[in-house]
Amino acid sequence: MKNVYEYLSEKTYPGRGIVIARTPCGRKMRIAYFIMGRSENSRNRIFTETDDGIRTEAYDPSKVEDPSLIIYSPAKTINNTTIITNGDQTDTIYEYMQAGNSFEEALRTRTFEPDGPNYTPRISTIVKDFGYTMSILKTDSGNPDITLRQFFDINDEKPGYGHLIHTYQEDGNPLPSFEGEPVPFVLPKEPLEMYAAHLWDSLNEENRISLYVKQIEPLTNEVKTIIINKHQ
C-alpha cells in the first residue's frame, strides 16, 4: 500500500489525476481530482463550482489558445452517482446514464485525446455509495490506431483505503501513459480540510493548477466540497 502524499510528491508531472477513498470511519467517501500543466494554455485554468459539480474556466480569457482540451466539466452528479473525468467524456457518461445505459457503454464510444505525440489517456470514474469504477482509455504503446479500454470495478471499498489513477506515468517528451492498475493507498485519518491541503502540497509546485475535493456521506447524502486554484 502506498502513502498517497509520498507517491504524488515523487512525480514531477503525473498530469491529471483522480483519487478515491473511503474514510477510516467507514461513513464517507472522498473524491479528488487534480490538474497540472506545462504549457501556458494548460496553466491558464481554474475550477469553478456548478450546480452539479465543477467546470474548468480560463483564468485569463485573453490568453486562451485552444479551449478544446482544457475547458470541460470534470465533475457531474446524476442519481446519487458522482462522475469524475479528465475531459468532455463527462458529458458522454452523463448522457448515456441519463438514457439508462452504463458507464462502460459510454466509454466504448470514446478514445484517448487527439494530442499526438502524447495521446493523453482519458481517465474516468463513477462513485456510488461505497463502491466505484475507474477507467482509462489509452493507446497501445503509443500506437494511435489502437485504443486500450480498461475498467476497474471496486465494490464496497474497505474503510481507510482507496485508489489513484493519473494520466502520465512520469514526465517525458512525449509523455508516457499511466501503466498498470489504479494505485492502492491507505487514507490517513484527518479532517477534510487537512486532507485537501496535504494533497495540494504533494503536487509539484511549479506544475500544479487546480484541485477539487468532494466528500459524500452516502447514508445522509451530506456533501462537502473544497476547491484550490493556483491562480486564486
PDB file of C-alpha atoms in Angstrom:
ATOM      1  CA  MET A   1       0.000   0.000   0.000  1.00  0.00           C
ATOM      2  CA  LYS A   2       1.238   3.453  -0.919  1.00  0.00           C
ATOM      3  CA  ASN A   3       1.219   6.672   1.046  1.00  0.00           C
ATOM      4  CA  VAL A   4      -0.721   8.862  -1.396  1.00  0.00           C
ATOM      5  CA  TYR A   5       1.174  12.029  -0.474  1.00  0.00           C
ATOM      6  CA  GLU A   6       4.597  10.441  -0.873  1.00  0.00           C
ATOM      7  CA  TYR A   7       3.557   8.788  -4.130  1.00  0.00           C
ATOM      8  CA  LEU A   8       2.436  12.078  -5.695  1.00  0.00           C
ATOM      9  CA  SER A   9       5.342  14.120  -4.334  1.00  0.00           C
ATOM     10  CA  GLU A  10       7.786  11.785  -6.090  1.00  0.00           C
ATOM     11  CA  LYS A  11       6.284  12.629  -9.502  1.00  0.00           C
ATOM     12  CA  THR A  12       7.046  15.966 -11.122  1.00  0.00           C
ATOM     13  CA  TYR A  13       4.290  15.588 -13.697  1.00  0.00           C
ATOM     14  CA  PRO A  14       1.564  12.946 -13.168  1.00  0.00           C
ATOM     15  CA  GLY A  15      -0.712  15.115 -15.350  1.00  0.00           C
ATOM     16  CA  ARG A  16      -4.358  14.910 -14.279  1.00  0.00           C
ATOM     17  CA  GLY A  17      -5.424  12.514 -11.563  1.00  0.00           C
ATOM     18  CA  ILE A  18      -8.414  11.005  -9.769  1.00  0.00           C
ATOM     19  CA  VAL A  19      -8.138   9.948  -6.117  1.00  0.00           C
ATOM     20  CA  ILE A  20     -10.968   7.934  -4.500  1.00  0.00           C
ATOM     21  CA  ALA A  21     -11.083   6.614  -0.922  1.00  0.00           C
ATOM     22  CA  ARG A  22     -13.390   5.597   1.900  1.00  0.00           C
ATOM     23  CA  THR A  23     -12.698   7.398   5.164  1.00  0.00           C
ATOM     24  CA  PRO A  24     -11.296   5.397   8.108  1.00  0.00           C
ATOM     25  CA  CYS A  25     -14.595   5.846   9.988  1.00  0.00           C
ATOM     26  CA  GLY A  26     -16.307   3.995   7.128  1.00  0.00           C
ATOM     27  CA  ARG A  27     -19.153   6.515   6.763  1.00  0.00           C
ATOM     28  CA  LYS A  28     -17.850   8.771   3.981  1.00  0.00           C
ATOM     29  CA  MET A  29     -16.282   8.734   0.543  1.00  0.00           C
ATOM     30  CA  ARG A  30     -13.645  11.235  -0.555  1.00  0.00           C
ATOM     31  CA  ILE A  31     -13.246  12.043  -4.224  1.00  0.00           C
ATOM     32  CA  ALA A  32     -10.451  14.256  -5.534  1.00  0.00           C
ATOM     33  CA  TYR A  33      -9.479  15.466  -8.987  1.00  0.00           C
ATOM     34  CA  PHE A  34      -6.366  17.478  -9.794  1.00  0.00           C
ATOM     35  CA  ILE A  35      -4.976  19.067 -12.946  1.00  0.00           C
ATOM     36  CA  MET A  36      -1.435  20.087 -13.795  1.00  0.00           C
ATOM     37  CA  GLY A  37       0.042  21.971 -16.730  1.00  0.00           C
ATOM     38  CA  ARG A  38       3.322  22.670 -18.510  1.00  0.00           C
ATOM     39  CA  SER A  39       2.206  24.971 -21.335  1.00  0.00           C
ATOM     40  CA  GLU A  40       0.797  28.476 -20.834  1.00  0.00           C
ATOM     41  CA  ASN A  41      -2.516  27.304 -22.310  1.00  0.00           C
ATOM     42  CA  SER A  42      -2.802  24.421 -19.830  1.00  0.00           C
ATOM     43  CA  ARG A  43      -1.789  26.559 -16.870  1.00  0.00           C
ATOM     44  CA  ASN A  44      -4.363  29.235 -17.662  1.00  0.00           C
ATOM     45  CA  ARG A  45      -7.196  27.454 -15.830  1.00  0.00           C
ATOM     46  CA  ILE A  46      -9.258  27.481 -12.660  1.00  0.00           C
ATOM     47  CA  PHE A  47     -12.036  25.275 -11.267  1.00  0.00           C
ATOM     48  CA  THR A  48     -15.433  26.869 -10.679  1.00  0.00           C
ATOM     49  CA  GLU A  49     -18.353  25.208  -8.924  1.00  0.00           C
ATOM     50  CA  THR A  50     -21.604  24.444 -10.776  1.00  0.00           C
ATOM     51  CA  ASP A  51     -24.991  23.185  -9.592  1.00  0.00           C
ATOM     52  CA  ASP A  52     -23.992  19.549 -10.103  1.00  0.00           C
ATOM     53  CA  GLY A  53     -20.179  19.588  -9.973  1.00  0.00           C
ATOM     54  CA  ILE A  54     -17.383  21.760 -11.353  1.00  0.00           C
ATOM     55  CA  ARG A  55     -16.186  23.237 -14.619  1.00  0.00           C
ATOM     56  CA  THR A  56     -12.803  24.425 -15.820  1.00  0.00           C
ATOM     57  CA  GLU A  57     -12.562  28.024 -16.956  1.00  0.00           C
ATOM     58  CA  ALA A  58      -9.812  30.229 -18.321  1.00  0.00           C
ATOM     59  CA  TYR A  59      -8.179  32.347 -15.631  1.00  0.00           C
ATOM     60  CA  ASP A  60      -7.254  34.930 -18.281  1.00  0.00           C
ATOM     61  CA  PRO A  61      -9.589  34.585 -21.314  1.00  0.00           C
ATOM     62  CA  SER A  62      -7.260  36.724 -23.443  1.00  0.00           C
ATOM     63  CA  LYS A  63      -4.541  34.068 -23.251  1.00  0.00           C
ATOM     64  CA  VAL A  64      -6.631  31.087 -24.408  1.00  0.00           C
ATOM     65  CA  GLU A  65      -5.061  29.397 -27.441  1.00  0.00           C
ATOM     66  CA  ASP A  66      -7.097  26.178 -27.846  1.00  0.00           C
ATOM     67  CA  PRO A  67     -10.041  25.585 -25.484  1.00  0.00           C
ATOM     68  CA  SER A  68     -10.960  22.152 -26.905  1.00  0.00           C
ATOM     69  CA  LEU A  69      -8.980  20.041 -24.420  1.00  0.00           C
ATOM     70  CA  ILE A  70      -8.788  22.369 -21.439  1.00  0.00           C
ATOM     71  CA  ILE A  71     -12.378  23.635 -20.990  1.00  0.00           C
ATOM     72  CA  TYR A  72     -14.782  20.919 -19.816  1.00  0.00           C
ATOM     73  CA  SER A  73     -16.814  19.694 -16.836  1.00  0.00           C
ATOM     74  CA  PRO A  74     -14.656  17.325 -14.747  1.00  0.00           C
ATOM     75  CA  ALA A  75     -17.442  16.542 -12.263  1.00  0.00           C
ATOM     76  CA  LYS A  76     -21.183  15.972 -12.541  1.00  0.00           C
ATOM     77  CA  THR A  77     -23.786  14.175 -10.437  1.00  0.00           C
ATOM     78  CA  ILE A  78     -26.671  12.018 -11.619  1.00  0.00           C
ATOM     79  CA  ASN A  79     -28.978   9.897  -9.435  1.00  0.00           C
ATOM     80  CA  ASN A  80     -26.611   9.993  -6.422  1.00  0.00           C
ATOM     81  CA  THR A  81     -23.737   8.919  -8.655  1.00  0.00           C
ATOM     82  CA  THR A  82     -20.705  11.201  -8.973  1.00  0.00           C
ATOM     83  CA  ILE A  83     -18.934  11.265 -12.341  1.00  0.00           C
ATOM     84  CA  ILE A  84     -15.320  12.443 -12.445  1.00  0.00           C
ATOM     85  CA  THR A  85     -13.218  12.574 -15.631  1.00  0.00           C
ATOM     86  CA  ASN A  86     -10.355  14.493 -17.211  1.00  0.00           C
ATOM     87  CA  GLY A  87     -12.255  15.639 -20.290  1.00  0.00           C
ATOM     88  CA  ASP A  88     -15.534  16.070 -22.136  1.00  0.00           C
ATOM     89  CA  GLN A  89     -16.272  12.352 -21.710  1.00  0.00           C
ATOM     90  CA  THR A  90     -18.020  13.522 -18.525  1.00  0.00           C
ATOM     91  CA  ASP A  91     -20.869  14.675 -20.760  1.00  0.00           C
ATOM     92  CA  THR A  92     -20.845  11.394 -22.707  1.00  0.00           C
ATOM     93  CA  ILE A  93     -21.118   9.360 -19.499  1.00  0.00           C
ATOM     94  CA  TYR A  94     -23.825  11.649 -18.121  1.00  0.00           C
ATOM     95  CA  GLU A  95     -25.918  11.428 -21.295  1.00  0.00           C
ATOM     96  CA  TYR A  96     -25.579   7.642 -21.529  1.00  0.00           C
ATOM     97  CA  MET A  97     -26.514   7.126 -17.870  1.00  0.00           C
ATOM     98  CA  GLN A  98     -29.427   9.530 -18.228  1.00  0.00           C
ATOM     99  CA  ALA A  99     -30.704   7.292 -21.039  1.00  0.00           C
ATOM    100  CA  GLY A 100     -30.371   4.185 -18.860  1.00  0.00           C
ATOM    101  CA  ASN A 101     -27.073   2.967 -20.308  1.00  0.00           C
ATOM    102  CA  SER A 102     -23.864   2.128 -18.479  1.00  0.00           C
ATOM    103  CA  PHE A 103     -20.566   3.824 -17.728  1.00  0.00           C
ATOM    104  CA  GLU A 104     -18.770   1.184 -19.794  1.00  0.00           C
ATOM    105  CA  GLU A 105     -21.101   1.596 -22.776  1.00  0.00           C
ATOM    106  CA  ALA A 106     -20.462   5.335 -22.787  1.00  0.00           C
ATOM    107  CA  LEU A 107     -16.677   4.986 -22.766  1.00  0.00           C
ATOM    108  CA  ARG A 108     -16.669   2.399 -25.542  1.00  0.00           C
ATOM    109  CA  THR A 109     -17.702   5.267 -27.823  1.00  0.00           C
ATOM    110  CA  ARG A 110     -14.648   7.336 -26.825  1.00  0.00           C
ATOM    111  CA  THR A 111     -10.893   7.120 -27.240  1.00  0.00           C
ATOM    112  CA  PHE A 112      -7.777   8.909 -25.947  1.00  0.00           C
ATOM    113  CA  GLU A 113      -7.225  12.620 -26.563  1.00  0.00           C
ATOM    114  CA  PRO A 114      -6.099  13.689 -30.069  1.00  0.00           C
ATOM    115  CA  ASP A 115      -2.964  15.470 -28.838  1.00  0.00           C
ATOM    116  CA  GLY A 116      -0.199  13.437 -30.503  1.00  0.00           C
ATOM    117  CA  PRO A 117       2.514  12.534 -29.813  1.00  0.00           C
ATOM    118  CA  ASN A 118       1.330  12.360 -26.175  1.00  0.00           C
ATOM    119  CA  TYR A 119      -2.126  10.911 -26.928  1.00  0.00           C
ATOM    120  CA  THR A 120      -3.179  11.733 -23.384  1.00  0.00           C
ATOM    121  CA  PRO A 121      -5.303   8.975 -21.789  1.00  0.00           C
ATOM    122  CA  ARG A 122      -8.873   9.678 -20.790  1.00  0.00           C
ATOM    123  CA  ILE A 123      -9.351   8.716 -17.139  1.00  0.00           C
ATOM    124  CA  SER A 124     -12.856   8.430 -15.689  1.00  0.00           C
ATOM    125  CA  THR A 125     -14.611   7.310 -12.512  1.00  0.00           C
ATOM    126  CA  ILE A 126     -18.123   6.888 -11.196  1.00  0.00           C
ATOM    127  CA  VAL A 127     -18.753   6.690  -7.445  1.00  0.00           C
ATOM    128  CA  LYS A 128     -21.972   5.428  -5.853  1.00  0.00           C
ATOM    129  CA  ASP A 129     -22.393   4.544  -2.188  1.00  0.00           C
ATOM    130  CA  PHE A 130     -19.092   2.918  -1.124  1.00  0.00           C
ATOM    131  CA  GLY A 131     -18.144   1.448  -4.490  1.00  0.00           C
ATOM    132  CA  TYR A 132     -16.610   2.896  -7.628  1.00  0.00           C
ATOM    133  CA  THR A 133     -15.453   2.041 -11.131  1.00  0.00           C
ATOM    134  CA  MET A 134     -12.316   3.553 -12.636  1.00  0.00           C
ATOM    135  CA  SER A 135     -11.364   3.545 -16.312  1.00  0.00           C
ATOM    136  CA  ILE A 136      -8.510   4.550 -18.575  1.00  0.00           C
ATOM    137  CA  LEU A 137      -8.597   4.842 -22.373  1.00  0.00           C
ATOM    138  CA  LYS A 138      -5.115   4.957 -23.888  1.00  0.00           C
ATOM    139  CA  THR A 139      -3.005   3.990 -26.867  1.00  0.00           C
ATOM    140  CA  ASP A 140      -1.330   0.618 -27.196  1.00  0.00           C
ATOM    141  CA  SER A 141       2.329   1.580 -26.588  1.00  0.00           C
ATOM    142  CA  GLY A 142       1.831   4.908 -28.356  1.00  0.00           C
ATOM    143  CA  ASN A 143       0.109   3.427 -31.425  1.00  0.00           C
ATOM    144  CA  PRO A 144      -2.644   5.950 -32.317  1.00  0.00           C
ATOM    145  CA  ASP A 145      -4.534   3.310 -34.314  1.00  0.00           C
ATOM    146  CA  ILE A 146      -5.308   1.143 -31.266  1.00  0.00           C
ATOM    147  CA  THR A 147      -7.316   2.103 -28.167  1.00  0.00           C
ATOM    148  CA  LEU A 148      -6.973   0.107 -24.958  1.00  0.00           C
ATOM    149  CA  ARG A 149     -10.087   0.459 -22.799  1.00  0.00           C
ATOM    150  CA  GLN A 150      -9.538  -0.718 -19.246  1.00  0.00           C
ATOM    151  CA  PHE A 151     -12.137  -0.840 -16.464  1.00  0.00           C
ATOM    152  CA  PHE A 152     -11.536  -1.472 -12.761  1.00  0.00           C
ATOM    153  CA  ASP A 153     -14.571  -2.191 -10.587  1.00  0.00           C
ATOM    154  CA  ILE A 154     -14.024  -1.685  -6.852  1.00  0.00           C
ATOM    155  CA  ASN A 155     -17.034  -2.863  -4.825  1.00  0.00           C
ATOM    156  CA  ASP A 156     -17.671  -1.652  -1.265  1.00  0.00           C
ATOM    157  CA  GLU A 157     -14.214  -0.228  -0.580  1.00  0.00           C
ATOM    158  CA  LYS A 158     -12.816  -1.011   2.874  1.00  0.00           C
ATOM    159  CA  PRO A 159     -12.677   1.857   5.387  1.00  0.00           C
ATOM    160  CA  GLY A 160      -9.385   3.724   5.249  1.00  0.00           C
ATOM    161  CA  TYR A 161      -8.383   2.576   1.762  1.00  0.00           C
ATOM    162  CA  GLY A 162      -8.580   3.959  -1.760  1.00  0.00           C
ATOM    163  CA  HIS A 163      -7.169   4.075  -5.293  1.00  0.00           C
ATOM    164  CA  LEU A 164      -5.464   6.635  -7.503  1.00  0.00           C
ATOM    165  CA  ILE A 165      -5.173   6.845 -11.281  1.00  0.00           C
ATOM    166  CA  HIS A 166      -3.497   9.572 -13.344  1.00  0.00           C
ATOM    167  CA  THR A 167      -2.729  10.299 -16.980  1.00  0.00           C
ATOM    168  CA  TYR A 168       1.080  10.122 -17.184  1.00  0.00           C
ATOM    169  CA  GLN A 169       3.407   7.558 -15.692  1.00  0.00           C
ATOM    170  CA  GLU A 170       6.140  10.180 -15.380  1.00  0.00           C
ATOM    171  CA  ASP A 171       7.481  13.316 -17.003  1.00  0.00           C
ATOM    172  CA  GLY A 172       8.893  12.971 -20.522  1.00  0.00           C
ATOM    173  CA  ASN A 173       8.691  14.026 -24.137  1.00  0.00           C
ATOM    174  CA  PRO A 174       6.436  12.548 -25.341  1.00  0.00           C
ATOM    175  CA  LEU A 175       4.672  11.911 -22.054  1.00  0.00           C
ATOM    176  CA  PRO A 176       4.315   8.174 -21.285  1.00  0.00           C
ATOM    177  CA  SER A 177       0.790   6.999 -20.415  1.00  0.00           C
ATOM    178  CA  PHE A 178      -0.104   5.626 -16.984  1.00  0.00           C
ATOM    179  CA  GLU A 179       0.642   1.909 -16.693  1.00  0.00           C
ATOM    180  CA  GLY A 180      -0.948  -0.924 -14.723  1.00  0.00           C
ATOM    181  CA  GLU A 181      -3.843  -0.919 -12.282  1.00  0.00           C
ATOM    182  CA  PRO A 182      -5.052   2.000 -10.141  1.00  0.00           C
ATOM    183  CA  VAL A 183      -2.590   2.580  -7.314  1.00  0.00           C
ATOM    184  CA  PRO A 184      -3.907   1.386  -3.897  1.00  0.00           C
ATOM    185  CA  PHE A 185      -3.235   3.528  -0.847  1.00  0.00           C
ATOM    186  CA  VAL A 186      -4.099   3.965   2.825  1.00  0.00           C
ATOM    187  CA  LEU A 187      -6.137   7.083   3.640  1.00  0.00           C
ATOM    188  CA  PRO A 188      -4.833   8.988   6.687  1.00  0.00           C
ATOM    189  CA  LYS A 189      -7.301   9.789   9.443  1.00  0.00           C
ATOM    190  CA  GLU A 190      -7.582  13.578   9.211  1.00  0.00           C
ATOM    191  CA  PRO A 191     -10.211  16.293   8.632  1.00  0.00           C
ATOM    192  CA  LEU A 192     -11.305  17.058   5.069  1.00  0.00           C
ATOM    193  CA  GLU A 193      -9.582  20.453   5.016  1.00  0.00           C
ATOM    194  CA  MET A 194      -6.267  18.934   6.093  1.00  0.00           C
ATOM    195  CA  TYR A 195      -6.631  16.139   3.537  1.00  0.00           C
ATOM    196  CA  ALA A 196      -7.164  18.663   0.724  1.00  0.00           C
ATOM    197  CA  ALA A 197      -4.209  20.758   1.899  1.00  0.00           C
ATOM    198  CA  HIS A 198      -1.923  17.728   2.051  1.00  0.00           C
ATOM    199  CA  LEU A 199      -2.987  16.576  -1.422  1.00  0.00           C
ATOM    200  CA  TRP A 200      -2.293  20.047  -2.814  1.00  0.00           C
ATOM    201  CA  ASP A 201       1.092  20.243  -1.088  1.00  0.00           C
ATOM    202  CA  SER A 202       2.086  16.850  -2.514  1.00  0.00           C
ATOM    203  CA  LEU A 203       1.659  18.064  -6.108  1.00  0.00           C
ATOM    204  CA  ASN A 204       4.658  19.618  -7.852  1.00  0.00           C
ATOM    205  CA  GLU A 205       4.545  23.328  -7.002  1.00  0.00           C
ATOM    206  CA  GLU A 206       5.544  24.517 -10.468  1.00  0.00           C
ATOM    207  CA  ASN A 207       3.088  22.352 -12.401  1.00  0.00           C
ATOM    208  CA  ARG A 208       0.009  22.100 -10.160  1.00  0.00           C
ATOM    209  CA  ILE A 209      -3.003  24.128 -11.325  1.00  0.00           C
ATOM    210  CA  SER A 210      -6.229  23.165  -9.519  1.00  0.00           C
ATOM    211  CA  LEU A 211      -7.625  20.632  -7.039  1.00  0.00           C
ATOM    212  CA  TYR A 212     -11.226  19.631  -6.338  1.00  0.00           C
ATOM    213  CA  VAL A 213     -12.186  17.528  -3.309  1.00  0.00           C
ATOM    214  CA  LYS A 214     -15.684  16.213  -2.638  1.00  0.00           C
ATOM    215  CA  GLN A 215     -16.762  14.301   0.460  1.00  0.00           C
ATOM    216  CA  ILE A 216     -20.013  12.348   0.426  1.00  0.00           C
ATOM    217  CA  GLU A 217     -21.797  10.630   3.315  1.00  0.00           C
ATOM    218  CA  PRO A 218     -23.996   8.144   1.391  1.00  0.00           C
ATOM    219  CA  LEU A 219     -26.340   7.347   4.292  1.00  0.00           C
ATOM    220  CA  THR A 220     -27.293  11.004   4.836  1.00  0.00           C
ATOM    221  CA  ASN A 221     -26.405  12.471   1.406  1.00  0.00           C
ATOM    222  CA  GLU A 222     -24.346  15.155   3.162  1.00  0.00           C
ATOM    223  CA  VAL A 223     -21.823  16.676   0.728  1.00  0.00           C
ATOM    224  CA  LYS A 224     -18.834  18.940   1.357  1.00  0.00           C
ATOM    225  CA  THR A 225     -16.545  20.340  -1.342  1.00  0.00           C
ATOM    226  CA  ILE A 226     -13.223  22.178  -1.466  1.00  0.00           C
ATOM    227  CA  ILE A 227     -11.604  23.894  -4.471  1.00  0.00           C
ATOM    228  CA  ILE A 228      -7.995  25.071  -4.523  1.00  0.00           C
ATOM    229  CA  ASN A 229      -6.815  27.124  -7.521  1.00  0.00           C
ATOM    230  CA  LYS A 230      -3.227  28.186  -8.051  1.00  0.00           C
ATOM    231  CA  HIS A 231      -4.418  31.453  -9.587  1.00  0.00           C
ATOM    232  CA  GLN A 232      -6.768  32.368  -6.746  1.00  0.00           C
TER     233      GLN A 232
END
